[in-house]
Short mmCIF file of C-alpha atoms in Angstrom, two decimals:
data_model
loop_
_atom_site.label_atom_id
_atom_site.label_comp_id
_atom_site.label_asym_id
_atom_site.label_seq_id
_atom_site.Cartn_x
_atom_site.Cartn_y
_atom_site.Cartn_z
CA UNK M 1 106.55 154.70 112.42
CA UNK M 2 105.40 152.28 115.15
CA UNK M 3 102.88 150.48 112.91
CA UNK M 4 105.58 150.12 110.24
CA UNK M 5 107.82 148.41 112.79
CA UNK M 6 105.08 145.97 113.84
CA UNK M 7 104.26 145.19 110.20
CA UNK M 8 107.92 144.50 109.48
CA UNK M 9 108.17 142.13 112.44
CA UNK M 10 105.00 140.27 111.38
CA UNK M 11 106.26 140.01 107.79
CA UNK M 12 109.64 138.74 109.00
CA UNK M 13 107.96 136.12 111.22
CA UNK M 14 105.83 134.91 108.31
CA UNK M 15 108.88 134.61 106.04
CA UNK M 16 110.89 132.75 108.70
CA UNK M 17 107.91 130.45 109.32
CA UNK M 18 107.59 129.66 105.61
CA UNK M 19 111.31 128.93 105.34
CA UNK M 20 111.12 126.61 108.36
CA UNK M 21 108.05 124.86 106.89
CA UNK M 22 109.88 124.37 103.60
CA UNK M 23 112.93 122.91 105.37
CA UNK M 24 110.81 120.45 107.39
CA UNK M 25 108.77 119.42 104.33
CA UNK M 26 111.89 118.91 102.22
CA UNK M 27 113.55 116.83 104.96
CA UNK M 28 110.48 114.60 105.33
CA UNK M 29 110.23 114.22 101.54
CA UNK M 30 113.87 113.09 101.24
CA UNK M 31 113.43 110.74 104.22
CA UNK M 32 110.37 109.15 102.59
CA UNK M 33 112.26 108.68 99.32
CA UNK M 34 115.11 106.92 101.12
CA UNK M 35 112.73 104.65 103.03
CA UNK M 36 110.84 103.73 99.85
CA UNK M 37 114.03 102.95 97.92
CA UNK M 38 115.21 100.74 100.79
CA UNK M 39 111.91 98.83 100.80
CA UNK M 40 112.02 98.38 97.02
CA UNK M 41 115.59 97.13 97.24
CA UNK M 42 114.61 94.56 99.88
CA UNK M 43 111.64 93.43 97.79
CA UNK M 44 113.90 93.03 94.77
CA UNK M 45 116.30 90.86 96.75
CA UNK M 46 113.41 88.68 97.95
CA UNK M 47 112.09 88.28 94.40
CA UNK M 48 115.56 87.30 93.16
CA UNK M 49 115.82 84.63 95.85
CA UNK M 50 112.41 83.21 94.96
CA UNK M 51 113.25 83.15 91.26
CA UNK M 52 116.52 81.34 91.98
CA UNK M 53 114.60 78.75 93.99
CA UNK M 54 112.08 78.28 91.15
CA UNK M 55 114.88 77.85 88.61
CA UNK M 56 116.58 75.34 90.90
CA UNK M 57 113.37 73.33 91.25
CA UNK M 58 112.76 73.38 87.50
CA UNK M 59 116.29 72.15 86.80
CA UNK M 60 115.85 69.33 89.33
CA UNK M 61 112.57 68.36 87.67
CA UNK M 62 114.20 68.30 84.20
CA UNK M 63 117.07 66.12 85.32
CA UNK M 64 114.88 63.51 87.02
#
């Protein structure tokens, strides 16, 4: 009976550890996705600004 109790406690600790590991991994994964989408959004805004500037310069060149 005593060895059964110890085995149950070890099994329970392993399961709790795996659940905690999953929660931490999932949280870090979501965090990384949010950071990457923010960086891509900022890059897109920068590209749009540069394209607007190029279009502006081309229009100035055409008119002169």
